[in-house]
Amino acid sequence: MTRLNPDLSSSRRKSRKAHFGAASSVRRELMTASLSKDLRNKYNVRAIPVRKDDEVLIVRGKYKGRDGKVTQVYRKKWIIHVDRVHRDKTNGSTASIGIHPSNVVITSLKLDKDRYV
């Protein structure tokens, strides 16, 4: 069987290089999260790039079931920081826990003139 698109490589090496060496604008599209059932029905879209101030629910991992507002989208590390998801350090300060966007569901969107669905 031949490839459908000869311009795309199926090589693991090239795919990983393209993924981890992606520019910030490309990472935005790769860092998408699923929408909740009601938002999915409302906008007829399954997933959308995560943005600061979106409300999310964590559905996978140690912090499953927690919800909060996205405080930072850290494209360089492929993670997002969610409000109230942090750990206490030994010196008394708190550190945010990085969550991959594929492990969350967006429950409320921040819509303004720059973002439309």
Short mmCIF file of C-alpha atoms in Angstrom, two decimals:
data_model
loop_
_atom_site.label_atom_id
_atom_site.label_comp_id
_atom_site.label_asym_id
_atom_site.label_seq_id
_atom_site.Cartn_x
_atom_site.Cartn_y
_atom_site.Cartn_z
CA MET A 1 0.00 0.00 0.00
CA THR A 2 1.35 3.40 -0.91
CA ARG A 3 1.08 6.57 1.11
CA LEU A 4 -1.87 8.80 0.36
CA ASN A 5 0.20 11.97 0.63
CA PRO A 6 3.75 11.57 -0.69
CA ASP A 7 4.80 14.85 0.98
CA LEU A 8 4.29 13.41 4.49
CA SER A 9 6.80 10.98 5.95
CA SER A 10 5.72 7.99 8.01
CA SER A 11 9.19 7.75 9.53
CA ARG A 12 9.20 7.70 13.35
CA ARG A 13 12.40 9.71 13.41
CA LYS A 14 11.09 12.49 11.17
CA SER A 15 7.68 12.57 12.90
CA ARG A 16 9.29 13.01 16.32
CA LYS A 17 11.62 15.71 15.01
CA ALA A 18 8.67 17.59 13.52
CA HIS A 19 6.65 17.25 16.74
CA PHE A 20 9.28 18.21 19.31
CA GLY A 21 10.90 20.84 17.09
CA ALA A 22 7.60 22.50 16.21
CA ALA A 23 7.26 26.28 16.29
CA SER A 24 5.07 27.91 18.92
CA SER A 25 2.29 28.62 16.42
CA VAL A 26 2.19 24.93 15.46
CA ARG A 27 2.30 23.84 19.11
CA ARG A 28 -0.84 25.89 19.75
CA GLU A 29 -2.78 23.66 17.36
CA LEU A 30 -1.19 20.49 18.76
CA MET A 31 -2.10 21.48 22.33
CA THR A 32 -5.84 21.00 21.95
CA ALA A 33 -8.31 19.67 24.47
CA SER A 34 -11.70 18.05 24.02
CA LEU A 35 -14.83 20.06 24.69
CA SER A 36 -17.45 18.95 27.20
CA LYS A 37 -20.60 17.27 25.85
CA ASP A 38 -22.76 20.41 26.04
CA LEU A 39 -20.11 22.63 24.40
CA ARG A 40 -19.57 19.99 21.72
CA ASN A 41 -23.28 20.06 20.87
CA LYS A 42 -23.43 23.86 21.02
CA TYR A 43 -20.46 24.58 18.73
CA ASN A 44 -20.34 21.34 16.64
CA VAL A 45 -16.60 21.07 17.34
CA ARG A 46 -14.89 18.18 19.14
CA ALA A 47 -11.66 19.84 20.29
CA ILE A 48 -10.13 23.29 20.39
CA PRO A 49 -6.73 24.74 21.38
CA VAL A 50 -6.48 25.48 25.11
CA ARG A 51 -6.23 29.11 26.14
CA LYS A 52 -5.56 31.00 29.36
CA ASP A 53 -8.76 31.61 31.39
CA ASP A 54 -10.61 28.58 29.98
CA GLU A 55 -12.32 26.44 32.62
CA VAL A 56 -11.15 22.82 32.48
CA LEU A 57 -11.85 19.51 34.22
CA ILE A 58 -8.97 17.04 34.60
CA VAL A 59 -10.11 13.58 33.47
CA ARG A 60 -6.86 11.57 33.58
CA GLY A 61 -3.99 11.06 35.99
CA LYS A 62 -3.36 11.75 39.67
CA TYR A 63 -5.44 14.94 39.71
CA LYS A 64 -8.48 13.40 37.97
CA GLY A 65 -11.75 15.04 38.98
CA ARG A 66 -10.22 18.43 39.82
CA ASP A 67 -11.39 21.47 37.93
CA GLY A 68 -10.20 25.03 37.64
CA LYS A 69 -9.18 27.87 35.40
CA VAL A 70 -6.15 27.65 33.12
CA THR A 71 -3.55 30.06 34.51
CA GLN A 72 -0.80 29.43 31.96
CA VAL A 73 -0.30 27.60 28.67
CA TYR A 74 3.36 26.59 28.62
CA ARG A 75 3.92 25.70 24.97
CA LYS A 76 7.64 25.07 25.37
CA LYS A 77 6.97 22.25 27.85
CA TRP A 78 3.70 21.03 26.21
CA ILE A 79 1.74 21.60 29.45
CA ILE A 80 -0.89 23.82 30.99
CA HIS A 81 -1.12 25.06 34.57
CA VAL A 82 -4.53 24.86 36.24
CA ASP A 83 -5.63 27.02 39.15
CA ARG A 84 -5.72 25.13 42.49
CA VAL A 85 -3.66 22.22 41.10
CA HIS A 86 -0.33 22.60 42.86
CA ARG A 87 1.87 20.96 45.46
CA ASP A 88 3.45 22.32 48.60
CA LYS A 89 7.23 22.43 48.65
CA THR A 90 9.38 21.82 51.71
CA ASN A 91 10.25 25.50 52.02
CA GLY A 92 6.54 26.37 52.31
CA SER A 93 6.00 27.73 48.81
CA THR A 94 3.71 26.13 46.23
CA ALA A 95 4.56 24.92 42.75
CA SER A 96 2.07 24.51 39.90
CA ILE A 97 1.67 21.04 38.45
CA GLY A 98 1.91 20.73 34.68
CA ILE A 99 -0.96 18.90 32.99
CA HIS A 100 -0.96 17.81 29.35
CA PRO A 101 -3.93 19.32 27.47
CA SER A 102 -5.06 15.90 26.21
CA ASN A 103 -5.84 14.96 29.83
CA VAL A 104 -8.41 17.72 30.35
CA VAL A 105 -11.87 18.59 29.09
CA ILE A 106 -12.83 22.22 28.49
CA THR A 107 -16.01 23.05 30.40
CA SER A 108 -16.15 26.80 29.72
CA LEU A 109 -14.53 28.85 26.96
CA LYS A 110 -13.15 32.35 27.19
CA LEU A 111 -14.58 34.01 24.09
CA ASP A 112 -13.57 37.44 22.87
CA LYS A 113 -12.96 39.19 19.56
CA ASP A 114 -9.78 37.14 18.91
CA ARG A 115 -11.39 33.77 19.53
CA TYR A 116 -14.45 32.52 17.77
CA VAL A 117 -15.83 29.00 17.40
#
